[in-house]
Amino acid sequence: MPGKDYMGREMAGIRRILYFSGNLPNTYTANVLRRLAFSCWHTHQLPPTISATRSCFSAMAEMQDSHNEMELYSPNPEVRGMTCLNRDAFDKTIHVPVIKIKKEIINRLMKSLKHRLIQRPSLKRVIEDPKDDVNKLVLLDPYKVKSIDSFDESDHVLFKQFDVNPQVSQYELQLTYENFKCEEILRAVLPKGQDVTSGFSRVGHIAHMNLRDHQLPYKNVIGQVILDKNPGITSVVNKTNTIDSTYRNFQMEVLAGEENMITKVKENYVTYEFDFSKVYWNPRLGTEHNRIIGFLKARDVLFDVFAGVGPFAVPAAKKNCTVYANDLNPESYKWLLHNCKLNKVEKRVQAFNTDGRDFIKTTIKKELLKYADMPSAEEKPSLHIAMNLPALAVEFLDAFKNLLEEEPCNSFILPTIHCYSFSKDDDPLQDVKARAESFLGTTLEDCSMHLVRNVAPNKEMVCISFKLPSSVLFQRLSDTGEPESKRPRTAEESKVD
């Protein structure tokens, strides 16, 4: 255990590194120093040892190796700021280690040498040697093999077994656009210090991006690189405005590839087809769709107030449930019908093209009355109502207030509502619950809250599930036997106002 004097000197050195790196520009060296210092600082919260200090410098060496690799495999600096993709400008010559192996045995050794080989997209790791008819050149990873001493004992045993000379030599390798990764290309093109966007949502053959303002001057290059580097993608689009809450679609522009927006996707073993430019589809909601479907059993009933193209309705029908699905968007309604036929469930789905509030007050009301009249001895299905319109769905909950006039005498199965909402509150679960209670006009004693996903910084998508209280669903009768919502106000009540 080092003495206190040693510890004091070491901690003082760490403080100096922190101070020094904090006053440097935001460069790679400064970042390495900061990470090194913070790593050492936190290490000393535990009983300090010399080996702990060594681990800090080991981490620094690893970071340096990573930086060196990044520099070696970085495209030419001349591509910085490119707004029209020129693939030839990415050609670059580097030096990599190689060994010679006889042609007749090379296939038998490749699997054993796999961990030593260079890893680059679309790069052949075994090439012909124009000066040697007997051997081929095997390209090695320049960060794993620098000389013959880089091979371990098992490698040398293998070389001896196959009579291979492990002498390492250098080879001039020509890298082209095809050999660089998508992120490497975009990092080289965009101005230094800017975020690199290589991620996207895949919707069939379409890559859907949400570019930031500072990336827009390079949008066509970004689109073309995404198209080039992702097999199966034939169109790259960028969202140009926020989602229209009326029809739940958004304006988009094609950055690269074909204009065809009619696509096919598969989610949870169900196939959907739709025009992505005219309907709403989010590939990140597959898990949530499956979670809700998991609550349903055969013969249950699902009312889908904002059905879209059917991600709740179709799998529920495939589960042998009765489904009433609605969407206001005529395009969504069209593709909902199409997807029901595509998956052979059209006989179990009744589709509607109307406002969600009207759907609740007509179709849902009528069907709830039908299930209320079922004989009590008969096994009744569970009733579920999905309301997936996070921007507005909570505001539709008041449509259930006093929806039915009279509570039946027999045991009535209250429907379970699954309502979605966005929240920017510090406590999103409590926020959504409070807003749901406000529109229902009651307290929800027994409800389930589920965080679906983080939509944006400080914005969560939440699902609240609860049995619709009978005090909300059914109209209360006054002493005169009239519904309280319809009886005339008394003189005393008018005076209070």
Short mmCIF file of C-alpha atoms in Angstrom, two decimals:
data_model
loop_
_atom_site.label_atom_id
_atom_site.label_comp_id
_atom_site.label_asym_id
_atom_site.label_seq_id
_atom_site.Cartn_x
_atom_site.Cartn_y
_atom_site.Cartn_z
CA MET A 1 0.00 0.00 0.00
CA PRO A 2 1.56 3.34 -0.99
CA GLY A 3 2.22 5.86 1.77
CA LYS A 4 0.28 9.10 2.31
CA ASP A 5 3.06 11.21 0.76
CA TYR A 6 2.93 9.14 -2.42
CA MET A 7 -0.86 9.39 -2.45
CA GLY A 8 -0.77 13.14 -1.98
CA ARG A 9 1.68 13.63 -4.83
CA GLU A 10 -0.39 11.39 -7.11
CA MET A 11 -3.66 13.17 -6.37
CA ALA A 12 -1.98 16.53 -6.89
CA GLY A 13 -0.76 15.31 -10.28
CA ILE A 14 -4.29 14.27 -11.22
CA ARG A 15 -5.59 17.72 -10.25
CA ARG A 16 -2.95 19.35 -12.47
CA ILE A 17 -3.97 17.15 -15.42
CA LEU A 18 -7.62 18.08 -14.89
CA TYR A 19 -6.79 21.78 -14.74
CA PHE A 20 -4.49 21.62 -17.74
CA SER A 21 -6.92 19.58 -19.93
CA GLY A 22 -9.81 21.85 -18.93
CA ASN A 23 -8.01 24.82 -20.44
CA LEU A 24 -7.15 23.08 -23.70
CA PRO A 25 -9.31 23.42 -26.83
CA ASN A 26 -11.77 20.59 -27.46
CA THR A 27 -9.23 18.35 -29.19
CA TYR A 28 -8.59 14.62 -29.07
CA THR A 29 -5.52 15.12 -26.82
CA ALA A 30 -7.53 17.20 -24.36
CA ASN A 31 -10.28 14.59 -24.25
CA VAL A 32 -7.80 11.79 -23.63
CA LEU A 33 -6.24 13.75 -20.77
CA ARG A 34 -9.63 14.47 -19.22
CA ARG A 35 -10.75 10.85 -19.46
CA LEU A 36 -7.43 9.68 -18.01
CA ALA A 37 -7.64 12.11 -15.12
CA PHE A 38 -11.25 11.35 -14.27
CA SER A 39 -10.56 7.63 -14.48
CA CYS A 40 -7.66 7.95 -12.06
CA TRP A 41 -9.61 10.29 -9.78
CA HIS A 42 -12.54 7.86 -9.44
CA THR A 43 -10.16 4.95 -8.98
CA HIS A 44 -8.84 6.69 -5.87
CA GLN A 45 -12.26 6.64 -4.25
CA LEU A 46 -11.32 3.00 -3.54
CA PRO A 47 -8.22 1.96 -1.56
CA PRO A 48 -5.42 3.15 -3.88
CA THR A 49 -2.90 0.77 -5.32
CA ILE A 50 -0.13 1.12 -7.82
CA SER A 51 -1.94 -1.35 -10.10
CA ALA A 52 -5.00 0.91 -10.09
CA THR A 53 -2.86 3.78 -11.31
CA ARG A 54 -1.37 1.54 -13.97
CA SER A 55 -4.89 0.70 -15.15
CA CYS A 56 -5.49 4.41 -15.83
CA PHE A 57 -2.48 4.55 -18.14
CA SER A 58 -3.54 1.26 -19.73
CA ALA A 59 -6.89 2.87 -20.52
CA MET A 60 -5.03 5.81 -22.04
CA ALA A 61 -3.03 3.44 -24.25
CA GLU A 62 -6.25 1.78 -25.43
CA MET A 63 -7.75 5.17 -26.27
CA GLN A 64 -4.61 6.11 -28.18
CA ASP A 65 -4.79 2.86 -30.19
CA SER A 66 -8.43 3.60 -30.99
CA HIS A 67 -7.49 7.10 -32.13
CA ASN A 68 -4.65 5.77 -34.31
CA GLU A 69 -7.03 3.29 -35.96
CA MET A 70 -9.51 6.11 -36.56
CA GLU A 71 -6.79 8.16 -38.26
CA LEU A 72 -5.55 5.25 -40.39
CA TYR A 73 -9.04 4.48 -41.63
CA SER A 74 -10.13 8.11 -42.05
CA PRO A 75 -10.78 9.24 -45.64
CA ASN A 76 -8.67 11.99 -47.20
CA PRO A 77 -9.09 15.41 -45.54
CA GLU A 78 -10.02 16.86 -48.96
CA VAL A 79 -13.54 15.39 -48.65
CA ARG A 80 -14.38 17.72 -45.74
CA GLY A 81 -17.37 19.92 -46.64
CA MET A 82 -18.36 17.90 -49.69
CA THR A 83 -22.00 18.56 -50.67
CA CYS A 84 -22.07 16.44 -53.84
CA LEU A 85 -20.74 12.91 -53.40
CA ASN A 86 -17.51 12.19 -55.28
CA ARG A 87 -16.58 8.58 -54.50
CA ASP A 88 -13.17 8.81 -56.21
CA ALA A 89 -12.09 11.47 -53.71
CA PHE A 90 -12.05 8.82 -50.97
CA ASP A 91 -9.18 6.81 -52.50
CA LYS A 92 -6.35 6.46 -50.02
CA THR A 93 -3.15 4.39 -49.78
CA ILE A 94 -2.13 2.86 -46.45
CA HIS A 95 0.51 0.34 -45.39
CA VAL A 96 -0.62 -2.94 -43.82
CA PRO A 97 1.27 -6.04 -42.68
CA VAL A 98 1.07 -9.21 -44.79
CA ILE A 99 2.39 -12.77 -44.67
CA LYS A 100 2.82 -15.20 -47.54
CA ILE A 101 0.98 -18.54 -47.49
CA LYS A 102 0.98 -21.27 -50.11
CA LYS A 103 -2.13 -21.31 -52.25
CA GLU A 104 -2.96 -24.97 -51.63
CA ILE A 105 -3.14 -24.60 -47.81
CA ILE A 106 -4.49 -21.09 -47.45
CA ASN A 107 -8.12 -22.12 -46.95
CA ARG A 108 -7.15 -24.45 -44.12
CA LEU A 109 -5.45 -21.62 -42.20
CA MET A 110 -7.91 -18.77 -42.68
CA LYS A 111 -10.27 -19.77 -39.88
CA SER A 112 -7.42 -20.00 -37.36
CA LEU A 113 -6.01 -16.64 -38.47
CA LYS A 114 -9.38 -14.90 -38.52
CA HIS A 115 -8.63 -12.84 -35.38
CA ARG A 116 -5.45 -11.51 -37.02
CA LEU A 117 -6.94 -10.41 -40.34
CA ILE A 118 -7.71 -6.85 -41.36
CA GLN A 119 -11.40 -5.93 -41.01
CA ARG A 120 -12.66 -3.54 -43.67
CA PRO A 121 -15.92 -3.44 -45.64
CA SER A 122 -15.79 -5.03 -49.12
CA LEU A 123 -12.07 -5.76 -48.78
CA LYS A 124 -10.48 -9.01 -49.93
CA ARG A 125 -8.13 -10.25 -47.25
CA VAL A 126 -6.35 -12.70 -49.52
CA ILE A 127 -4.81 -11.27 -52.69
CA GLU A 128 -2.55 -12.44 -55.46
CA ASP A 129 1.15 -11.68 -55.33
CA PRO A 130 2.16 -10.65 -58.88
CA LYS A 131 5.74 -11.64 -58.16
CA ASP A 132 4.95 -15.09 -56.73
CA ASP A 133 3.01 -17.90 -58.40
CA VAL A 134 3.23 -20.22 -55.39
CA ASN A 135 2.02 -18.02 -52.53
CA LYS A 136 -0.76 -15.54 -51.85
CA LEU A 137 -0.65 -12.51 -49.61
CA VAL A 138 -2.82 -12.48 -46.47
CA LEU A 139 -3.66 -8.98 -45.22
CA LEU A 140 -3.31 -8.58 -41.45
CA ASP A 141 -4.67 -6.07 -38.97
CA PRO A 142 -2.00 -3.34 -38.55
CA TYR A 143 -2.99 -2.87 -34.91
CA LYS A 144 -2.72 -6.53 -34.01
CA VAL A 145 0.32 -7.50 -36.05
CA LYS A 146 3.40 -5.30 -36.32
CA SER A 147 6.12 -7.94 -36.59
CA ILE A 148 6.74 -11.65 -36.15
CA ASP A 149 6.73 -11.06 -32.39
CA SER A 150 3.02 -10.15 -32.54
CA PHE A 151 2.05 -13.78 -33.05
CA ASP A 152 1.39 -15.86 -29.96
CA GLU A 153 2.46 -19.43 -29.27
CA SER A 154 -0.64 -21.01 -30.84
CA ASP A 155 0.01 -19.05 -34.04
CA HIS A 156 3.58 -20.31 -34.24
CA VAL A 157 2.42 -23.90 -33.66
CA LEU A 158 0.03 -23.48 -36.60
CA PHE A 159 2.72 -22.00 -38.83
CA LYS A 160 5.10 -24.85 -37.99
CA GLN A 161 2.42 -27.45 -38.68
CA PHE A 162 1.81 -26.08 -42.18
CA ASP A 163 5.38 -25.02 -42.88
CA VAL A 164 4.53 -21.31 -43.11
CA ASN A 165 7.21 -18.65 -42.81
CA PRO A 166 5.66 -16.04 -40.42
CA GLN A 167 7.86 -13.26 -41.68
CA VAL A 168 5.83 -10.05 -41.79
CA SER A 169 6.28 -7.53 -44.59
CA GLN A 170 4.50 -4.30 -45.50
CA TYR A 171 2.07 -3.92 -48.38
CA GLU A 172 0.68 -0.77 -50.00
CA LEU A 173 -3.09 -1.15 -49.84
CA GLN A 174 -5.39 1.08 -51.88
CA LEU A 175 -8.56 1.89 -49.94
CA THR A 176 -11.57 3.12 -51.91
CA TYR A 177 -14.99 4.51 -51.02
CA GLU A 178 -16.30 0.92 -50.75
CA ASN A 179 -13.80 0.12 -47.97
CA PHE A 180 -14.93 2.88 -45.60
CA LYS A 181 -17.79 2.54 -43.14
CA CYS A 182 -20.80 4.82 -43.31
CA GLU A 183 -19.93 6.66 -40.09
CA GLU A 184 -16.28 7.12 -41.18
CA ILE A 185 -17.38 8.75 -44.43
CA LEU A 186 -19.90 11.08 -42.80
CA ARG A 187 -17.48 12.06 -40.04
CA ALA A 188 -14.93 13.00 -42.71
CA VAL A 189 -17.44 15.00 -44.76
CA LEU A 190 -19.26 16.98 -42.06
CA PRO A 191 -17.51 19.94 -40.40
CA LYS A 192 -15.37 19.00 -37.40
CA GLY A 193 -17.20 18.94 -34.10
CA GLN A 194 -20.66 18.39 -35.62
CA ASP A 195 -22.83 15.42 -34.76
CA VAL A 196 -22.58 12.58 -37.26
CA THR A 197 -25.92 11.06 -38.23
CA SER A 198 -25.68 7.54 -39.62
CA GLY A 199 -28.75 6.12 -37.84
CA PHE A 200 -32.21 5.86 -39.34
CA SER A 201 -35.52 4.08 -38.98
CA ARG A 202 -35.98 1.35 -41.55
CA VAL A 203 -39.45 0.94 -43.02
CA GLY A 204 -39.20 -1.81 -45.64
CA HIS A 205 -36.99 -0.48 -48.43
CA ILE A 206 -37.10 3.07 -46.99
CA ALA A 207 -34.55 4.65 -44.63
CA HIS A 208 -36.26 7.41 -42.68
CA MET A 209 -33.98 10.10 -41.20
CA ASN A 210 -34.54 13.13 -38.97
CA LEU A 211 -31.66 15.44 -39.92
CA ARG A 212 -30.79 18.45 -37.79
CA ASP A 213 -30.53 21.94 -39.23
CA HIS A 214 -26.72 21.95 -39.34
CA GLN A 215 -26.75 18.72 -41.37
CA LEU A 216 -29.14 19.95 -44.07
CA PRO A 217 -26.42 21.43 -46.37
CA TYR A 218 -25.00 17.89 -46.60
CA LYS A 219 -28.35 16.07 -46.84
CA ASN A 220 -27.83 14.72 -50.35
CA VAL A 221 -24.40 13.31 -49.52
CA ILE A 222 -25.78 11.79 -46.29
CA GLY A 223 -28.69 10.25 -48.19
CA GLN A 224 -26.47 8.76 -50.89
CA VAL A 225 -24.01 7.30 -48.36
CA ILE A 226 -26.87 5.70 -46.39
CA LEU A 227 -28.19 4.27 -49.67
CA ASP A 228 -24.76 2.92 -50.69
CA LYS A 229 -23.88 1.37 -47.36
CA ASN A 230 -27.13 -0.40 -46.44
CA PRO A 231 -28.14 -3.34 -48.66
CA GLY A 232 -31.89 -3.50 -49.27
CA ILE A 233 -32.40 0.26 -48.84
CA THR A 234 -33.55 1.78 -52.14
CA SER A 235 -34.90 5.11 -50.88
CA VAL A 236 -33.71 7.57 -48.21
CA VAL A 237 -36.13 10.21 -46.93
CA ASN A 238 -35.93 13.07 -44.43
CA LYS A 239 -38.83 14.36 -42.37
CA THR A 240 -39.40 18.05 -43.12
CA ASN A 241 -42.09 18.89 -40.54
CA THR A 242 -43.70 17.61 -37.37
CA ILE A 243 -46.39 14.93 -37.36
CA ASP A 244 -49.84 16.19 -38.33
CA SER A 245 -52.01 15.14 -35.37
CA THR A 246 -55.11 15.04 -37.61
CA TYR A 247 -53.93 12.32 -39.98
CA ARG A 248 -50.68 11.36 -38.16
CA ASN A 249 -48.45 11.75 -41.21
CA PHE A 250 -45.68 14.22 -42.07
CA GLN A 251 -44.09 15.88 -45.06
CA MET A 252 -40.87 14.30 -46.30
CA GLU A 253 -38.34 14.72 -49.05
CA VAL A 254 -36.42 12.03 -50.88
CA LEU A 255 -32.69 12.50 -50.33
CA ALA A 256 -31.51 9.60 -52.48
CA GLY A 257 -32.90 6.67 -54.42
CA GLU A 258 -36.33 5.99 -55.82
CA GLU A 259 -39.52 7.95 -55.17
CA ASN A 260 -41.61 4.84 -54.45
CA MET A 261 -43.12 5.16 -50.95
CA ILE A 262 -45.36 2.08 -51.06
CA THR A 263 -43.54 -0.38 -48.86
CA LYS A 264 -43.91 -3.73 -47.12
CA VAL A 265 -42.83 -4.46 -43.54
CA LYS A 266 -43.05 -7.41 -41.20
CA GLU A 267 -43.69 -6.91 -37.48
CA ASN A 268 -44.24 -9.71 -34.97
CA TYR A 269 -44.80 -12.21 -37.84
CA VAL A 270 -47.51 -10.02 -39.42
CA THR A 271 -47.08 -8.40 -42.86
CA TYR A 272 -48.22 -4.84 -43.57
CA GLU A 273 -48.23 -2.80 -46.76
CA PHE A 274 -48.83 0.96 -46.96
CA ASP A 275 -47.80 4.28 -48.51
CA PHE A 276 -45.29 5.60 -45.97
CA SER A 277 -45.74 9.18 -47.21
CA LYS A 278 -49.47 9.18 -46.37
CA VAL A 279 -49.87 7.17 -43.16
CA TYR A 280 -48.19 6.83 -39.76
CA TRP A 281 -45.84 3.92 -39.07
CA ASN A 282 -43.17 3.72 -36.40
CA PRO A 283 -40.91 0.62 -36.48
CA ARG A 284 -39.87 1.31 -32.86
CA LEU A 285 -43.33 0.40 -31.55
CA GLY A 286 -43.26 -3.33 -32.40
CA THR A 287 -42.56 -4.34 -28.80
CA GLU A 288 -45.41 -2.17 -27.52
CA HIS A 289 -47.86 -3.54 -30.07
CA ASN A 290 -46.91 -7.06 -28.99
CA ARG A 291 -47.28 -6.15 -25.29
CA ILE A 292 -50.90 -5.06 -25.73
CA ILE A 293 -51.77 -8.05 -27.94
CA GLY A 294 -50.41 -10.23 -25.12
CA PHE A 295 -53.35 -9.15 -22.93
CA LEU A 296 -55.87 -10.56 -25.41
CA LYS A 297 -57.29 -14.07 -25.59
CA ALA A 298 -59.34 -15.74 -28.31
CA ARG A 299 -62.92 -14.39 -28.41
CA ASP A 300 -61.94 -11.15 -26.66
CA VAL A 301 -63.01 -7.85 -28.21
CA LEU A 302 -60.71 -5.00 -29.23
CA PHE A 303 -61.89 -1.49 -30.07
CA ASP A 304 -59.05 0.40 -31.78
CA VAL A 305 -59.95 4.10 -31.81
CA PHE A 306 -56.88 5.27 -33.78
CA ALA A 307 -56.05 2.11 -35.70
CA GLY A 308 -53.67 3.40 -38.39
CA VAL A 309 -52.85 0.62 -40.85
CA GLY A 310 -53.62 -2.09 -38.28
CA PRO A 311 -50.65 -2.86 -35.96
CA PHE A 312 -53.07 -3.64 -33.11
CA ALA A 313 -56.12 -4.68 -35.15
CA VAL A 314 -54.57 -7.26 -37.49
CA PRO A 315 -52.59 -9.31 -34.89
CA ALA A 316 -55.62 -9.21 -32.55
CA ALA A 317 -57.78 -10.63 -35.33
CA LYS A 318 -55.13 -13.28 -36.07
CA LYS A 319 -55.52 -14.25 -32.41
CA ASN A 320 -59.21 -14.92 -33.15
CA CYS A 321 -60.47 -11.75 -31.44
CA THR A 322 -63.36 -9.61 -32.68
CA VAL A 323 -61.99 -6.22 -33.73
CA TYR A 324 -63.60 -2.84 -34.38
CA ALA A 325 -60.92 -0.62 -35.91
CA ASN A 326 -61.20 3.05 -36.80
CA ASP A 327 -59.02 5.76 -38.30
CA LEU A 328 -59.87 9.25 -39.49
CA ASN A 329 -57.19 9.27 -42.22
CA PRO A 330 -58.73 7.91 -45.46
CA GLU A 331 -55.34 6.53 -46.53
CA SER A 332 -54.89 4.68 -43.22
CA TYR A 333 -58.42 3.30 -43.57
CA LYS A 334 -57.64 2.10 -47.11
CA TRP A 335 -54.45 0.32 -46.05
CA LEU A 336 -56.14 -1.07 -42.92
CA LEU A 337 -58.67 -2.83 -45.16
CA HIS A 338 -55.82 -3.96 -47.43
CA ASN A 339 -53.81 -5.41 -44.54
CA CYS A 340 -56.82 -7.26 -43.17
CA LYS A 341 -57.21 -8.99 -46.55
CA LEU A 342 -53.46 -9.49 -46.90
CA ASN A 343 -53.42 -11.39 -43.59
CA LYS A 344 -56.77 -13.13 -44.22
CA VAL A 345 -58.55 -11.65 -41.17
CA GLU A 346 -61.08 -9.38 -42.92
CA LYS A 347 -64.02 -11.41 -41.53
CA ARG A 348 -62.99 -10.65 -37.95
CA VAL A 349 -62.37 -6.92 -38.39
CA GLN A 350 -64.97 -4.21 -38.89
CA ALA A 351 -63.23 -1.06 -40.14
CA PHE A 352 -64.45 2.53 -39.81
CA ASN A 353 -63.30 5.85 -41.23
CA THR A 354 -64.54 8.48 -38.80
CA ASP A 355 -63.50 10.80 -35.99
CA GLY A 356 -62.36 9.00 -32.84
CA ARG A 357 -64.90 10.76 -30.64
CA ASP A 358 -67.74 9.77 -32.98
CA PHE A 359 -66.44 6.19 -33.05
CA ILE A 360 -66.62 6.08 -29.24
CA LYS A 361 -70.12 7.58 -29.08
CA THR A 362 -71.59 5.39 -31.81
CA THR A 363 -69.81 2.09 -32.50
CA ILE A 364 -68.29 1.50 -29.07
CA LYS A 365 -71.49 2.58 -27.31
CA LYS A 366 -73.61 0.25 -29.44
CA GLU A 367 -71.29 -2.74 -28.97
CA LEU A 368 -70.96 -2.19 -25.21
CA LEU A 369 -74.75 -2.29 -24.92
CA LYS A 370 -74.77 -5.56 -26.87
CA TYR A 371 -72.31 -7.16 -24.43
CA ALA A 372 -74.25 -5.73 -21.48
CA ASP A 373 -77.35 -7.61 -22.65
CA MET A 374 -75.56 -10.96 -22.81
CA PRO A 375 -77.02 -13.52 -20.35
CA SER A 376 -74.99 -13.62 -17.14
CA ALA A 377 -74.61 -17.38 -17.42
CA GLU A 378 -72.83 -17.03 -20.74
CA GLU A 379 -69.06 -16.68 -20.69
CA LYS A 380 -68.31 -13.08 -21.56
CA PRO A 381 -65.22 -11.92 -23.41
CA SER A 382 -62.84 -9.30 -22.09
CA LEU A 383 -63.22 -5.89 -23.71
CA HIS A 384 -60.21 -3.73 -24.57
CA ILE A 385 -60.04 -0.22 -26.01
CA ALA A 386 -56.76 0.93 -27.59
CA MET A 387 -56.19 4.70 -27.97
CA ASN A 388 -52.81 5.18 -29.60
CA LEU A 389 -52.71 8.86 -30.54
CA PRO A 390 -50.16 10.12 -28.00
CA ALA A 391 -50.48 13.80 -28.92
CA LEU A 392 -54.25 13.91 -28.26
CA ALA A 393 -55.69 10.58 -27.04
CA VAL A 394 -56.07 11.67 -23.38
CA GLU A 395 -58.39 14.47 -24.50
CA PHE A 396 -60.79 11.89 -25.99
CA LEU A 397 -61.33 10.16 -22.63
CA ASP A 398 -64.18 12.52 -21.73
CA ALA A 399 -66.20 10.92 -24.55
CA PHE A 400 -66.73 7.95 -22.21
CA LYS A 401 -68.43 10.08 -19.53
CA ASN A 402 -72.07 9.03 -19.18
CA LEU A 403 -71.77 7.05 -22.42
CA LEU A 404 -74.35 4.48 -21.26
CA GLU A 405 -77.56 5.53 -19.60
CA GLU A 406 -78.23 2.73 -17.17
CA GLU A 407 -76.00 0.21 -15.42
CA PRO A 408 -77.30 -3.30 -16.15
CA CYS A 409 -78.46 -5.53 -13.33
CA ASN A 410 -76.37 -8.48 -14.43
CA SER A 411 -72.61 -8.54 -14.11
CA PHE A 412 -71.28 -6.13 -16.72
CA ILE A 413 -67.65 -6.50 -17.77
CA LEU A 414 -66.11 -3.06 -17.83
CA PRO A 415 -63.71 -2.43 -20.74
CA THR A 416 -60.00 -1.95 -20.16
CA ILE A 417 -58.61 1.19 -21.80
CA HIS A 418 -55.02 1.44 -23.03
CA CYS A 419 -54.42 5.14 -23.63
CA TYR A 420 -51.16 6.68 -24.88
CA SER A 421 -49.76 10.12 -24.22
CA PHE A 422 -46.59 12.16 -24.48
CA SER A 423 -45.18 13.91 -21.44
CA LYS A 424 -42.39 16.42 -20.90
CA ASP A 425 -42.95 16.49 -17.14
CA ASP A 426 -40.23 15.55 -14.63
CA ASP A 427 -42.58 12.77 -13.48
CA PRO A 428 -44.17 11.61 -16.77
CA LEU A 429 -46.15 8.75 -15.22
CA GLN A 430 -47.84 10.96 -12.63
CA ASP A 431 -48.40 13.66 -15.25
CA VAL A 432 -50.23 11.34 -17.65
CA LYS A 433 -52.27 9.81 -14.81
CA ALA A 434 -53.34 13.26 -13.58
CA ARG A 435 -54.39 14.37 -17.06
CA ALA A 436 -56.34 11.15 -17.67
CA GLU A 437 -58.16 11.63 -14.35
CA SER A 438 -58.93 15.24 -15.26
CA PHE A 439 -60.64 14.29 -18.54
CA LEU A 440 -62.47 11.35 -16.95
CA GLY A 441 -63.56 13.45 -13.99
CA THR A 442 -62.61 10.80 -11.45
CA THR A 443 -59.68 9.31 -9.57
CA LEU A 444 -58.14 6.14 -10.99
CA GLU A 445 -57.45 3.98 -7.96
CA ASP A 446 -56.22 0.98 -9.89
CA CYS A 447 -54.29 1.67 -13.08
CA SER A 448 -51.10 0.46 -14.73
CA MET A 449 -48.48 2.89 -16.02
CA HIS A 450 -45.93 1.88 -18.64
CA LEU A 451 -43.03 3.89 -20.08
CA VAL A 452 -43.08 3.01 -23.78
CA ARG A 453 -40.04 4.89 -25.08
CA ASN A 454 -38.05 8.10 -24.95
CA VAL A 455 -39.22 10.12 -27.96
CA ALA A 456 -36.83 13.06 -27.58
CA PRO A 457 -34.79 14.68 -24.80
CA ASN A 458 -37.22 15.27 -21.90
CA LYS A 459 -40.15 13.75 -23.82
CA GLU A 460 -41.55 10.34 -22.93
CA MET A 461 -44.28 8.21 -24.48
CA VAL A 462 -46.45 6.66 -21.77
CA CYS A 463 -49.30 4.12 -21.77
CA ILE A 464 -51.89 4.18 -18.99
CA SER A 465 -54.13 1.10 -18.71
CA PHE A 466 -57.22 0.95 -16.48
CA LYS A 467 -60.70 -0.48 -16.15
CA LEU A 468 -63.15 2.21 -17.18
CA PRO A 469 -64.92 3.10 -13.88
CA SER A 470 -68.67 2.44 -13.87
CA SER A 471 -69.13 5.87 -12.28
CA VAL A 472 -67.74 7.37 -15.50
CA LEU A 473 -69.37 5.06 -18.03
CA PHE A 474 -72.90 5.07 -16.65
CA GLN A 475 -75.08 8.09 -16.06
CA ARG A 476 -76.01 8.64 -12.44
CA LEU A 477 -79.76 8.86 -11.78
CA SER A 478 -81.24 11.60 -9.62
CA ASP A 479 -83.91 11.03 -6.97
CA THR A 480 -86.52 11.61 -9.67
CA GLY A 481 -85.08 8.76 -11.75
CA GLU A 482 -83.71 11.05 -14.43
CA PRO A 483 -80.08 11.07 -15.54
CA GLU A 484 -78.31 13.84 -13.61
CA SER A 485 -76.86 15.19 -16.84
CA LYS A 486 -80.38 15.76 -18.19
CA ARG A 487 -82.49 16.79 -15.19
CA PRO A 488 -83.28 20.51 -14.82
CA ARG A 489 -81.20 22.44 -12.29
CA THR A 490 -82.90 23.41 -9.08
CA ALA A 491 -83.27 27.02 -7.92
CA GLU A 492 -80.77 26.36 -5.11
CA GLU A 493 -78.15 25.06 -7.56
CA SER A 494 -78.65 28.12 -9.76
CA LYS A 495 -78.12 30.41 -6.75
CA VAL A 496 -74.79 28.77 -6.01
CA ASP A 497 -73.57 29.80 -9.47
#
